[in-house]
Every structure is written in structure tokens, then in C-alpha cells.
Amino acid sequence: MSIERSISAFARARTSIAGGVNSSVRAFKAVGGSPIFIKSANGAMLRDLDDHEYIDYVLSWGPLLFGHAHPAVVKAVSQAATRGTSYGAPTEAESDLAELIAGMMPSIERLRFTSSGTEATSSAVRLARGVTGREKIIKFAGCYHGAADPFLIAAGSSALSLGAPNSPGVTVGTARDTIVLPYNDAGSVEAAFDAHPDSIAAVIVEPYVGNMGLVLPKAGYLQALRASCTAHGALLIFDEVMTGFRVARGGVQEIEGIVPDLTTLGKVIGGGLPVGAFGGRRDLMEQLTPDGRIFHAGTLSGNPVAMAAGIATLRMIAGDATLYERLEVLSRLLTDGLHAVLEKHGVAHTTAYAGSMFGLFFTEEPVSDLAGAMTCDTAFYAKYFHAMLDRGVYLAPSQFEAGFVSTAHTIRDIERTLAAADEALEEIVCAKP
Ligand code: KE4
């Protein structure tokens, strides 16, 4: 498959943009080869500069629950832009989106918008530290909370796949205040609280982890985190940037019946435009400036065009009673089908799904934490990625990512994907030395 135009576009990009990309995972370093550059997208389909079309299971890393260029989102964004693209002053659109979010995630009594998930998680941690007067946080190995120093310790996602889970540039002082524990090990959390009495401001967790690949909590694990935080006076922060409105209307907190103290959001709530948010208990959020003393600000926070995309997206969510059932049917068809094809070809693997998120690990070990994820055959994943790309299926360019379906994906798309997987695995397994 010729991708000459993408190759020359990448060479051009590298003359002005560090690494030729504006987010590391896009460079295909974890799977090799030259990244494809996108010309356009619509529904479930991507089109690259060489006019190859792909069924897209990345969906901009999660935001596009209704697929690319959904008419309702395009219309809302276009109309908003004609009224001006940014004011740096409050608008009612911000309340419209905030009320839509709170209506579906009642733990969010007050929120603040940001322009990225990283800003949301960073601000949530600052708030937790400010209200508790404590300095340490607990995160979990393989979880990813954005490209901010407190989190780039044993971080997942592209930090992991690019060999920088502990990024240079993060100071010893910063790292000292981040306690890293294994995910799915409730005992280690209690031990950390005992070892650091009255010092831990918060536990931040991806309640369903999307940044090791998809890793789900063991029974009772999240409930144990909630109990430990309550017992030790620390805040529980659910980082639902990826899972919010993706695994269920009310996110993981709705599925698991857990009330976190703070929640961080992103991706879906922006409908493909730059929006993050952090929110939760009113008594906590009201300690933010200007009413309180814990600082938060952002030039484009609550940007009216971005709000319009988020409002259009969440109004479709709020108005669609069977949305998550239909999405889960697609995820189940895909993962059951992949399981069958991988069994047929004798390839060691585990699959999982949660709502419209799914995961595939090339390992025979059950994956419940980073140690399990690290047993994966990443070289095999790279071959699978390219074999699928050559057959018109665009997967995450890293083993340590989740995949996503949208309402734009059809049963026919799933069938085509499974047929491509069957061919791809035949090719790889037969070629294996
Ligand atoms: P952003 O700053 O990239 O908007 O959000 C950071 C973030 C925070 N929390 C969770 C649970 C996240 O998944 C993310 C970002 N997710 C990655 C995908 N694994 C974004 C893709 C990228 O880095 O380009």
C-alpha cells in the first residue's frame, strides 16, 4: 500500500514540528513505519493523503462517540463560529454544557472547564492538595493522567509505549510526592496510607484503565479505594477523561455505584474539540479562585465553539435511551469475533470490552495490572497493526491503548474488520519464522 503523500508530509512536518507530530503516540514509533496523515474523516471512516480509507477504531482517542463530522456537531460548531470564536468572558453555553454533565453525573455538583484532560487532572490534584493541606498523591503504575509532571511517573499510554514512563525533566521533588502503586491491589493502598499518615491528599485512578490497553478492576477494588480514601481523609479522584460518557451515560461511577470526591473529564464532552473538565463536591470546588484561594484559570476554558460541540454531543447522549446498549452490541461482536479468529490461528491473547471501549492484549496471561500488560508481545502487535492498516482498519498505533466504537460503526464494519483480522493473522502466523 503506497502512502507516499503521508511520507512526504511527515518529512515536511519534521522540519518545523518536533518529531513531526503534536502528540507523541501519533508518530507510530511503537509500531514502526511512517505515520499516515489524514485528509478527512466522516462517520466511522478516515481518509489519508493517499486516498486510502480506513475503518477508524481510534476516533481521536475517544471523543467521537457519534463518529467523525456528525451533522449535529458540525452545524453547532459552524453556527457558534459565526458568533465569534472566543470572548474571554462568560457565556450561557458554559452553563448549558455544565448542566448537561451534572444531569448525567450527579457527583459533579460544581465543575470547571479546561482545554484538555491534562489541565483537568492537574487542576484536580492542585485542588485536592489545597483543600487537604497534604502534598502526596497516589497513582497507579500504567495509568495515564496526561502530560503533566505529577503523573509522568510509571505513566501509561504513549509514555509507556515510548519508553518514557518516568520522563526526564520531572524533578526528584515532584516524583517524591507521587506514590506509585500497582493497580488492582487494594492492600498496597492501605499500606501506603499507613506508611504516610496524614500526608496523602488524593488517590487518582482511571477506574477502568484505558492506558495500559483496557484493564478492568477486580471485584471490590474501586469500592476499597473509596473506603480507604474516606477512612484516611484523602480525596478520591476518578479520572474519567476516557471513560466518561464512553462506558456508560454516567461513566464508571454510575456502573460501579461509587461517588468520587472529584471527577476529571475530557474527550467526549468536547465532541472532538478541546474541552476538559474537573468537578465534584460543591464544598471542594468552591475553594477555587475567585471565591476561594486555590488558583485556576485558562484563556480558552469554556470556549464557545468548543462548548457548542460538547452541547450537541451531550444532547444526543441525553436523548438516546438505547445508545449504550447499541454501542455495547458492537463492542461485544467485535471482541467475540476477534477472540474466535485469534483462537483459530492459535494466537495467545485476551480481549475485554466496557461499553464502547474494547481491548486486545497479545499475551496468554490475564492482564489486571501493568506487570500483566508488560507480558504482551508488542512486536506481534506491531505486525498486526500494519497488517490491519493495509486492509483498511485503523487501530491504535500502540499495544498499550484501548479501542473505541461509535454510533457510526455498522455491523458490516465489524464484519469487514473481522475478515481483515482473519487475513492479517493468516499472513503473520504463516510468515512467522
Ligand atoms: P489530554 O491532555 O490528552 O486531553 O488528556 C490526558 C488524559 C487524561 N486522563 C486519561 C484517562 C487519558 O486517557 C488522557 C489522554 N488519553 C490519551 C490516549 N491514551 C490521549 C492520546 C494522546 O496522548 O495523544
Tab-separated table of C-alpha atoms and ligand atoms in Angstrom:
chain	number	residue	atom	x	y	z
A	1	MET	CA	0.000	0.000	0.000
A	2	SER	CA	1.585	3.285	-1.112
A	3	ILE	CA	1.496	6.094	1.447
A	4	GLU	CA	3.864	8.388	-0.444
A	5	ARG	CA	1.937	11.570	0.331
A	6	SER	CA	1.900	10.768	4.058
A	7	ILE	CA	5.618	10.015	3.983
A	8	SER	CA	6.443	13.340	2.341
A	9	ALA	CA	4.037	15.151	4.674
A	10	PHE	CA	5.836	13.593	7.647
A	11	ALA	CA	9.226	14.675	6.267
A	12	ARG	CA	7.860	18.199	5.842
A	13	ALA	CA	6.346	18.231	9.333
A	14	ARG	CA	9.664	17.260	10.859
A	15	THR	CA	11.232	20.494	9.521
A	16	SER	CA	9.068	22.629	11.823
A	17	ILE	CA	7.331	20.378	14.379
A	18	ALA	CA	9.387	18.413	16.906
A	19	GLY	CA	9.139	14.752	15.926
A	20	GLY	CA	6.732	15.728	13.134
A	21	VAL	CA	3.704	15.321	15.405
A	22	ASN	CA	1.931	17.258	18.124
A	23	SER	CA	1.277	14.282	20.335
A	24	SER	CA	3.871	11.538	20.665
A	25	VAL	CA	1.742	8.457	20.049
A	26	ARG	CA	0.802	9.722	16.568
A	27	ALA	CA	4.345	9.127	15.250
A	28	PHE	CA	3.859	5.323	15.041
A	29	LYS	CA	7.120	4.812	16.996
A	30	ALA	CA	5.599	1.918	18.956
A	31	VAL	CA	4.587	0.044	15.796
A	32	GLY	CA	7.190	1.276	13.305
A	33	GLY	CA	6.668	2.727	9.863
A	34	SER	CA	5.694	6.209	8.823
A	35	PRO	CA	2.507	7.705	10.274
A	36	ILE	CA	-0.409	8.218	7.941
A	37	PHE	CA	-1.549	11.813	7.572
A	38	ILE	CA	-5.280	12.415	7.445
A	39	LYS	CA	-7.031	14.339	4.696
A	40	SER	CA	-10.592	13.975	6.010
A	41	ALA	CA	-12.948	11.780	8.008
A	42	ASN	CA	-16.661	11.043	8.098
A	43	GLY	CA	-18.702	8.689	10.266
A	44	ALA	CA	-16.555	5.664	11.089
A	45	MET	CA	-14.138	6.307	8.223
A	46	LEU	CA	-10.764	8.026	7.910
A	47	ARG	CA	-9.246	9.039	4.564
A	48	ASP	CA	-5.481	9.590	4.308
A	49	LEU	CA	-3.499	11.854	1.957
A	50	ASP	CA	-3.110	8.963	-0.499
A	51	ASP	CA	-6.892	8.459	-0.514
A	52	HIS	CA	-6.794	5.164	1.373
A	53	GLU	CA	-9.898	4.686	3.541
A	54	TYR	CA	-9.897	3.070	6.968
A	55	ILE	CA	-12.471	1.943	9.492
A	56	ASP	CA	-11.391	4.046	12.465
A	57	TYR	CA	-11.248	2.459	15.957
A	58	VAL	CA	-9.159	5.305	17.451
A	59	LEU	CA	-11.809	8.028	16.969
A	60	SER	CA	-9.372	10.756	18.042
A	61	TRP	CA	-8.563	8.628	21.150
A	62	GLY	CA	-12.154	8.502	22.318
A	63	PRO	CA	-14.000	11.825	21.815
A	64	LEU	CA	-16.060	10.865	18.767
A	65	LEU	CA	-18.891	8.817	20.285
A	66	PHE	CA	-21.059	9.663	17.248
A	67	GLY	CA	-18.306	9.352	14.656
A	68	HIS	CA	-16.474	11.939	12.568
A	69	ALA	CA	-18.185	15.098	11.280
A	70	HIS	CA	-21.585	14.297	12.767
A	71	PRO	CA	-24.052	16.769	11.175
A	72	ALA	CA	-25.394	17.980	14.537
A	73	VAL	CA	-21.878	18.748	15.783
A	74	VAL	CA	-20.750	20.373	12.515
A	75	LYS	CA	-23.866	22.559	12.439
A	76	ALA	CA	-23.456	23.625	16.081
A	77	VAL	CA	-19.760	24.451	15.627
A	78	SER	CA	-20.353	26.318	12.351
A	79	GLN	CA	-23.144	28.405	13.852
A	80	ALA	CA	-21.168	29.151	17.006
A	81	ALA	CA	-18.157	30.300	14.977
A	82	THR	CA	-20.271	32.897	13.150
A	83	ARG	CA	-20.966	34.495	16.556
A	84	GLY	CA	-17.256	34.779	17.297
A	85	THR	CA	-14.722	32.117	18.264
A	86	SER	CA	-13.702	33.286	21.742
A	87	TYR	CA	-14.573	36.104	24.101
A	88	GLY	CA	-12.591	35.541	27.275
A	89	ALA	CA	-15.840	36.337	29.038
A	90	PRO	CA	-18.591	34.054	30.393
A	91	THR	CA	-21.340	32.703	28.165
A	92	GLU	CA	-24.513	30.731	28.837
A	93	ALA	CA	-23.158	27.906	26.667
A	94	GLU	CA	-20.819	27.029	29.538
A	95	SER	CA	-23.797	26.627	31.883
A	96	ASP	CA	-25.643	24.650	29.204
A	97	LEU	CA	-22.828	22.099	28.993
A	98	ALA	CA	-22.135	22.080	32.741
A	99	GLU	CA	-25.827	21.356	33.425
A	100	LEU	CA	-25.870	18.554	30.843
A	101	ILE	CA	-22.827	16.955	32.500
A	102	ALA	CA	-24.180	17.315	36.050
A	103	GLY	CA	-27.543	15.945	34.919
A	104	MET	CA	-25.847	12.685	33.924
A	105	MET	CA	-23.070	12.640	36.556
A	106	PRO	CA	-24.742	13.825	39.788
A	107	SER	CA	-21.490	13.605	41.787
A	108	ILE	CA	-20.428	16.709	39.865
A	109	GLU	CA	-22.141	19.432	41.915
A	110	ARG	CA	-19.836	22.120	40.518
A	111	LEU	CA	-17.234	21.993	37.755
A	112	ARG	CA	-14.663	23.991	35.875
A	113	PHE	CA	-13.895	23.622	32.184
A	114	THR	CA	-10.360	23.407	30.845
A	115	SER	CA	-8.941	22.934	27.351
A	116	SER	CA	-7.505	19.453	27.864
A	117	GLY	CA	-7.681	16.408	30.077
A	118	THR	CA	-4.194	17.166	31.388
A	119	GLU	CA	-5.299	20.581	32.619
A	120	ALA	CA	-8.290	18.929	34.276
A	121	THR	CA	-6.252	16.320	36.140
A	122	SER	CA	-3.520	18.794	37.104
A	123	SER	CA	-6.120	21.224	38.456
A	124	ALA	CA	-7.951	18.471	40.345
A	125	VAL	CA	-4.712	17.443	42.079
A	126	ARG	CA	-3.900	21.072	42.956
A	127	LEU	CA	-7.395	21.415	44.419
A	128	ALA	CA	-7.017	18.206	46.433
A	129	ARG	CA	-3.661	19.368	47.803
A	130	GLY	CA	-5.056	22.796	48.582
A	131	VAL	CA	-8.149	21.635	50.456
A	132	THR	CA	-6.376	18.888	52.437
A	133	GLY	CA	-3.108	20.737	53.061
A	134	ARG	CA	-1.350	17.491	52.140
A	135	GLU	CA	1.288	17.106	49.428
A	136	LYS	CA	1.437	13.474	48.278
A	137	ILE	CA	-0.806	11.725	45.770
A	138	ILE	CA	-1.229	8.064	44.905
A	139	LYS	CA	-1.393	6.986	41.268
A	140	PHE	CA	-1.190	3.531	39.749
A	141	ALA	CA	1.518	2.091	37.500
A	142	GLY	CA	0.341	2.103	33.898
A	143	CYS	CA	-2.410	4.641	34.451
A	144	TYR	CA	-2.097	7.807	32.398
A	145	HIS	CA	-3.491	11.131	33.572
A	146	GLY	CA	-1.938	13.429	30.968
A	147	ALA	CA	1.386	15.040	30.160
A	148	ALA	CA	1.924	16.798	33.496
A	149	ASP	CA	4.839	16.251	35.851
A	150	PRO	CA	2.995	14.748	38.836
A	151	PHE	CA	1.670	11.970	36.585
A	152	LEU	CA	4.708	11.132	34.444
A	153	ILE	CA	5.883	8.556	36.916
A	154	ALA	CA	5.191	4.985	35.781
A	155	ALA	CA	2.754	6.542	33.317
A	156	GLY	CA	0.820	4.565	30.733
A	157	SER	CA	-0.266	5.320	27.170
A	158	SER	CA	2.449	6.726	24.917
A	159	ALA	CA	4.704	7.419	27.911
A	160	LEU	CA	4.827	3.640	28.329
A	161	SER	CA	4.959	2.624	24.676
A	162	LEU	CA	7.764	5.126	24.010
A	163	GLY	CA	9.859	4.017	26.969
A	164	ALA	CA	9.345	7.225	28.965
A	165	PRO	CA	7.013	6.173	31.793
A	166	ASN	CA	9.337	8.165	34.039
A	167	SER	CA	10.051	11.171	31.860
A	168	PRO	CA	13.309	13.101	32.142
A	169	GLY	CA	12.561	16.634	33.255
A	170	VAL	CA	10.325	15.536	36.114
A	171	THR	CA	12.160	16.641	39.259
A	172	VAL	CA	13.038	14.408	42.173
A	173	GLY	CA	10.910	16.670	44.355
A	174	THR	CA	7.880	16.171	42.160
A	175	ALA	CA	8.418	12.425	41.928
A	176	ARG	CA	8.793	12.260	45.718
A	177	ASP	CA	5.213	13.457	46.104
A	178	THR	CA	3.792	10.840	43.753
A	179	ILE	CA	3.393	7.390	45.273
A	180	VAL	CA	3.025	4.739	42.563
A	181	LEU	CA	1.216	1.515	43.387
A	182	PRO	CA	0.079	-1.497	41.362
A	183	TYR	CA	-3.475	-1.206	40.009
A	184	ASN	CA	-5.951	-3.784	41.369
A	185	ASP	CA	-4.050	-4.196	44.659
A	186	ALA	CA	-6.186	-2.665	47.413
A	187	GLY	CA	-3.801	-3.815	50.157
A	188	SER	CA	-0.989	-1.676	48.768
A	189	VAL	CA	-3.190	1.418	49.108
A	190	GLU	CA	-3.900	0.809	52.782
A	191	ALA	CA	-0.190	0.128	53.359
A	192	ALA	CA	0.696	3.443	51.675
A	193	PHE	CA	-1.732	5.354	53.868
A	194	ASP	CA	-0.245	3.660	56.936
A	195	ALA	CA	3.289	4.490	55.781
A	196	HIS	CA	2.406	8.126	55.051
A	197	PRO	CA	-0.108	9.141	57.719
A	198	ASP	CA	-1.919	12.446	57.108
A	199	SER	CA	0.291	13.095	54.057
A	200	ILE	CA	-1.730	11.848	51.086
A	201	ALA	CA	-4.059	14.406	49.532
A	202	ALA	CA	-5.677	12.173	46.945
A	203	VAL	CA	-5.794	8.906	45.101
A	204	ILE	CA	-6.178	9.464	41.350
A	205	VAL	CA	-7.232	6.464	39.312
A	206	GLU	CA	-8.511	5.542	35.891
A	207	PRO	CA	-11.397	3.483	37.315
A	208	TYR	CA	-11.418	1.400	34.132
A	209	VAL	CA	-7.914	1.716	32.744
A	210	GLY	CA	-7.677	2.597	29.061
A	211	ASN	CA	-3.975	3.491	29.001
A	212	MET	CA	-2.372	0.111	29.535
A	213	GLY	CA	-4.804	-1.215	26.977
A	214	LEU	CA	-8.202	-1.888	28.587
A	215	VAL	CA	-7.749	-3.218	32.140
A	216	LEU	CA	-10.817	-3.624	34.341
A	217	PRO	CA	-10.919	-3.518	38.164
A	218	LYS	CA	-11.187	-6.707	40.185
A	219	ALA	CA	-14.436	-7.099	42.132
A	220	GLY	CA	-14.466	-4.728	45.086
A	221	TYR	CA	-11.267	-2.894	44.148
A	222	LEU	CA	-12.821	0.504	43.426
A	223	GLN	CA	-15.048	0.196	46.473
A	224	ALA	CA	-11.892	-0.452	48.549
A	225	LEU	CA	-10.286	2.705	47.136
A	226	ARG	CA	-13.354	4.670	48.135
A	227	ALA	CA	-13.293	3.237	51.664
A	228	SER	CA	-9.543	3.863	52.113
A	229	CYS	CA	-9.809	7.485	50.974
A	230	THR	CA	-12.756	8.102	53.287
A	231	ALA	CA	-11.011	6.431	56.231
A	232	HIS	CA	-7.774	8.391	55.769
A	233	GLY	CA	-9.209	11.805	54.865
A	234	ALA	CA	-7.914	11.762	51.285
A	235	LEU	CA	-9.905	12.648	48.176
A	236	LEU	CA	-10.804	10.011	45.586
A	237	ILE	CA	-10.340	11.385	42.075
A	238	PHE	CA	-11.900	9.326	39.266
A	239	ASP	CA	-10.059	10.210	36.087
A	240	GLU	CA	-12.889	9.606	33.622
A	241	VAL	CA	-11.341	11.616	30.805
A	242	MET	CA	-11.564	8.475	28.671
A	243	THR	CA	-14.416	6.543	30.329
A	244	GLY	CA	-16.777	9.468	30.905
A	245	PHE	CA	-19.834	9.116	28.620
A	246	ARG	CA	-17.874	6.357	26.851
A	247	VAL	CA	-18.557	3.273	29.020
A	248	ALA	CA	-21.982	4.440	30.246
A	249	ARG	CA	-24.062	7.619	30.361
A	250	GLY	CA	-22.822	8.284	33.887
A	251	GLY	CA	-19.360	6.803	33.399
A	252	VAL	CA	-17.748	4.168	35.595
A	253	GLN	CA	-19.130	5.859	38.713
A	254	GLU	CA	-22.662	5.060	37.516
A	255	ILE	CA	-21.826	1.419	36.683
A	256	GLU	CA	-19.986	0.810	39.969
A	257	GLY	CA	-22.257	2.942	42.171
A	258	ILE	CA	-19.300	4.852	43.609
A	259	VAL	CA	-19.291	8.581	44.399
A	260	PRO	CA	-15.792	10.023	43.907
A	261	ASP	CA	-14.936	13.329	45.549
A	262	LEU	CA	-13.700	14.725	42.233
A	263	THR	CA	-14.030	13.568	38.633
A	264	THR	CA	-11.983	14.620	35.638
A	265	LEU	CA	-13.451	14.576	32.145
A	266	GLY	CA	-12.406	15.306	28.580
A	267	LYS	CA	-12.712	13.782	25.108
A	268	VAL	CA	-16.465	13.039	24.638
A	269	ILE	CA	-17.583	16.223	26.463
A	270	GLY	CA	-15.840	18.271	23.758
A	271	GLY	CA	-17.272	16.272	20.859
A	272	GLY	CA	-13.849	16.419	19.176
A	273	LEU	CA	-12.965	19.981	20.199
A	274	PRO	CA	-10.550	20.854	23.035
A	275	VAL	CA	-12.546	20.525	26.262
A	276	GLY	CA	-11.608	19.098	29.656
A	277	ALA	CA	-13.375	19.493	32.973
A	278	PHE	CA	-12.885	18.751	36.641
A	279	GLY	CA	-15.695	18.780	39.153
A	280	GLY	CA	-17.283	17.205	42.181
A	281	ARG	CA	-18.315	18.146	45.693
A	282	ARG	CA	-19.517	21.738	45.989
A	283	ASP	CA	-17.617	22.324	49.261
A	284	LEU	CA	-14.384	21.437	47.447
A	285	MET	CA	-14.959	23.243	44.146
A	286	GLU	CA	-15.967	26.484	45.840
A	287	GLN	CA	-12.454	26.743	47.263
A	288	LEU	CA	-11.189	27.599	43.766
A	289	THR	CA	-10.475	31.206	42.845
A	290	PRO	CA	-12.172	33.662	42.585
A	291	ASP	CA	-14.455	32.649	45.506
A	292	GLY	CA	-11.712	30.637	47.197
A	293	ARG	CA	-7.907	30.737	47.245
A	294	ILE	CA	-6.872	27.705	45.164
A	295	PHE	CA	-5.984	29.072	41.774
A	296	HIS	CA	-7.436	28.017	38.457
A	297	ALA	CA	-7.575	29.833	35.126
A	298	GLY	CA	-7.434	29.239	31.358
A	299	THR	CA	-7.646	31.576	28.363
A	300	LEU	CA	-9.803	29.221	26.314
A	301	SER	CA	-11.557	27.392	29.153
A	302	GLY	CA	-15.257	27.174	28.218
A	303	ASN	CA	-14.527	28.321	24.671
A	304	PRO	CA	-17.910	28.956	22.993
A	305	VAL	CA	-17.166	26.964	19.820
A	306	ALA	CA	-15.890	24.009	21.850
A	307	MET	CA	-18.907	24.277	24.146
A	308	ALA	CA	-21.185	24.080	21.107
A	309	ALA	CA	-19.590	20.791	20.048
A	310	GLY	CA	-19.907	19.416	23.573
A	311	ILE	CA	-23.518	20.546	23.950
A	312	ALA	CA	-24.515	18.964	20.620
A	313	THR	CA	-22.811	15.729	21.657
A	314	LEU	CA	-24.243	15.503	25.168
A	315	ARG	CA	-27.735	16.437	23.979
A	316	MET	CA	-27.576	13.418	21.650
A	317	ILE	CA	-26.419	11.272	24.584
A	318	ALA	CA	-29.139	12.579	26.896
A	319	GLY	CA	-31.812	11.992	24.289
A	320	ASP	CA	-30.900	8.453	23.253
A	321	ALA	CA	-32.254	5.834	25.656
A	322	THR	CA	-30.699	2.835	23.884
A	323	LEU	CA	-27.348	4.413	22.974
A	324	TYR	CA	-25.080	2.402	25.256
A	325	GLU	CA	-26.866	-0.891	24.601
A	326	ARG	CA	-26.303	-0.440	20.869
A	327	LEU	CA	-22.652	0.550	21.363
A	328	GLU	CA	-22.046	-2.452	23.627
A	329	VAL	CA	-23.502	-4.782	20.984
A	330	LEU	CA	-20.835	-3.539	18.567
A	331	SER	CA	-18.042	-3.915	21.145
A	332	ARG	CA	-19.185	-7.428	22.018
A	333	LEU	CA	-19.496	-8.501	18.372
A	334	LEU	CA	-16.005	-7.184	17.685
A	335	THR	CA	-14.276	-8.715	20.715
A	336	ASP	CA	-16.105	-12.056	20.453
A	337	GLY	CA	-15.237	-12.161	16.754
A	338	LEU	CA	-11.595	-11.284	17.364
A	339	HIS	CA	-11.409	-13.967	20.051
A	340	ALA	CA	-12.717	-16.562	17.602
A	341	VAL	CA	-10.283	-15.521	14.859
A	342	LEU	CA	-7.313	-15.456	17.252
A	343	GLU	CA	-8.259	-18.883	18.591
A	344	LYS	CA	-8.487	-20.186	15.017
A	345	HIS	CA	-4.927	-19.004	14.344
A	346	GLY	CA	-3.606	-20.189	17.707
A	347	VAL	CA	-2.539	-16.725	18.832
A	348	ALA	CA	-2.269	-16.128	22.606
A	349	HIS	CA	-4.492	-13.192	23.556
A	350	THR	CA	-7.022	-11.735	25.936
A	351	THR	CA	-9.877	-9.432	24.961
A	352	ALA	CA	-12.170	-7.197	27.018
A	353	TYR	CA	-14.806	-4.531	26.481
A	354	ALA	CA	-16.730	-1.999	28.539
A	355	GLY	CA	-19.489	-0.067	26.813
A	356	SER	CA	-17.964	1.345	23.639
A	357	MET	CA	-14.343	0.713	24.684
A	358	PHE	CA	-12.513	-2.513	23.924
A	359	GLY	CA	-9.090	-4.045	24.434
A	360	LEU	CA	-6.893	-6.735	22.918
A	361	PHE	CA	-3.696	-7.987	24.516
A	362	PHE	CA	-1.307	-10.396	22.797
A	363	THR	CA	-0.416	-12.430	25.853
A	364	GLU	CA	-1.676	-15.646	27.411
A	365	GLU	CA	-1.519	-14.086	30.876
A	366	PRO	CA	-4.629	-12.454	32.377
A	367	VAL	CA	-3.982	-8.699	32.439
A	368	SER	CA	-5.021	-6.993	35.678
A	369	ASP	CA	-2.137	-4.560	36.123
A	370	LEU	CA	0.951	-3.137	34.395
A	371	ALA	CA	3.037	-6.237	35.109
A	372	GLY	CA	0.466	-8.285	33.212
A	373	ALA	CA	0.281	-5.766	30.365
A	374	MET	CA	4.064	-5.887	30.043
A	375	THR	CA	3.936	-9.597	29.186
A	376	CYS	CA	2.372	-8.644	25.860
A	377	ASP	CA	4.117	-9.427	22.570
A	378	THR	CA	4.456	-5.843	21.353
A	379	ALA	CA	6.378	-6.971	18.255
A	380	PHE	CA	3.408	-9.147	17.281
A	381	TYR	CA	1.072	-6.225	17.925
A	382	ALA	CA	3.143	-4.072	15.539
A	383	LYS	CA	2.807	-6.685	12.785
A	384	TYR	CA	-0.933	-6.984	13.469
A	385	PHE	CA	-1.331	-3.193	13.413
A	386	HIS	CA	0.283	-2.857	9.977
A	387	ALA	CA	-1.441	-5.906	8.533
A	388	MET	CA	-4.776	-4.406	9.577
A	389	LEU	CA	-3.810	-0.952	8.312
A	390	ASP	CA	-3.000	-2.479	4.921
A	391	ARG	CA	-6.516	-3.951	4.939
A	392	GLY	CA	-8.270	-0.669	5.723
A	393	VAL	CA	-8.566	-0.909	9.508
A	394	TYR	CA	-7.036	1.842	11.681
A	395	LEU	CA	-6.185	0.650	15.194
A	396	ALA	CA	-4.299	2.395	17.987
A	397	PRO	CA	-0.578	2.536	16.995
A	398	SER	CA	0.387	1.007	20.342
A	399	GLN	CA	-0.443	-2.161	22.288
A	400	PHE	CA	-0.985	-0.038	25.398
A	401	GLU	CA	-4.148	1.735	24.240
A	402	ALA	CA	-7.869	0.981	24.180
A	403	GLY	CA	-10.037	0.932	21.059
A	404	PHE	CA	-13.394	2.618	20.532
A	405	VAL	CA	-16.569	2.164	18.513
A	406	SER	CA	-19.155	4.832	17.681
A	407	THR	CA	-22.757	5.024	16.555
A	408	ALA	CA	-21.364	5.466	13.040
A	409	HIS	CA	-19.860	1.940	13.069
A	410	THR	CA	-22.095	-0.698	11.488
A	411	ILE	CA	-22.359	-4.454	11.800
A	412	ARG	CA	-20.918	-4.538	8.275
A	413	ASP	CA	-17.874	-2.574	9.512
A	414	ILE	CA	-17.386	-5.154	12.269
A	415	GLU	CA	-17.688	-7.991	9.752
A	416	ARG	CA	-15.146	-6.330	7.462
A	417	THR	CA	-12.828	-5.836	10.428
A	418	LEU	CA	-13.051	-9.491	11.427
A	419	ALA	CA	-12.419	-10.625	7.855
A	420	ALA	CA	-9.363	-8.352	7.758
A	421	ALA	CA	-8.166	-9.778	11.088
A	422	ASP	CA	-8.523	-13.331	9.759
A	423	GLU	CA	-6.438	-12.489	6.678
A	424	ALA	CA	-3.912	-10.471	8.693
A	425	LEU	CA	-3.330	-13.238	11.236
A	426	GLU	CA	-3.052	-15.858	8.460
A	427	GLU	CA	-0.361	-13.691	6.877
A	428	ILE	CA	1.519	-13.105	10.132
A	429	VAL	CA	1.291	-16.632	11.520
A	430	CYS	CA	2.287	-18.230	8.209
A	431	ALA	CA	5.207	-15.817	7.816
A	432	LYS	CA	6.425	-16.409	11.400
A	433	PRO	CA	9.974	-17.942	11.276
B	1	KE4	P1	-5.327	15.182	27.205
B	1	KE4	O1	-4.482	16.205	27.912
B	1	KE4	O2	-4.516	14.357	26.205
B	1	KE4	O3	-6.601	15.794	26.598
B	1	KE4	O4	-5.903	14.145	28.297
B	1	KE4	C1	-4.975	13.476	29.103
B	1	KE4	C2	-5.618	12.206	29.642
B	1	KE4	C3	-6.011	12.178	30.967
B	1	KE4	N1	-6.603	11.083	31.506
B	1	KE4	C4	-6.846	9.984	30.741
B	1	KE4	C5	-7.504	8.800	31.366
B	1	KE4	C6	-6.471	9.972	29.376
B	1	KE4	O5	-6.719	8.858	28.622
B	1	KE4	C7	-5.848	11.097	28.805
B	1	KE4	C8	-5.393	11.129	27.356
B	1	KE4	N2	-5.520	9.914	26.629
B	1	KE4	C9	-4.556	9.692	25.570
B	1	KE4	C10	-4.892	8.336	24.927
B	1	KE4	N3	-4.381	7.263	25.670
B	1	KE4	C11	-4.522	10.796	24.586
B	1	KE4	C12	-3.799	10.474	23.275
B	1	KE4	C13	-2.539	11.273	23.131
B	1	KE4	O6	-1.751	11.341	24.104
B	1	KE4	O7	-2.352	11.821	22.020
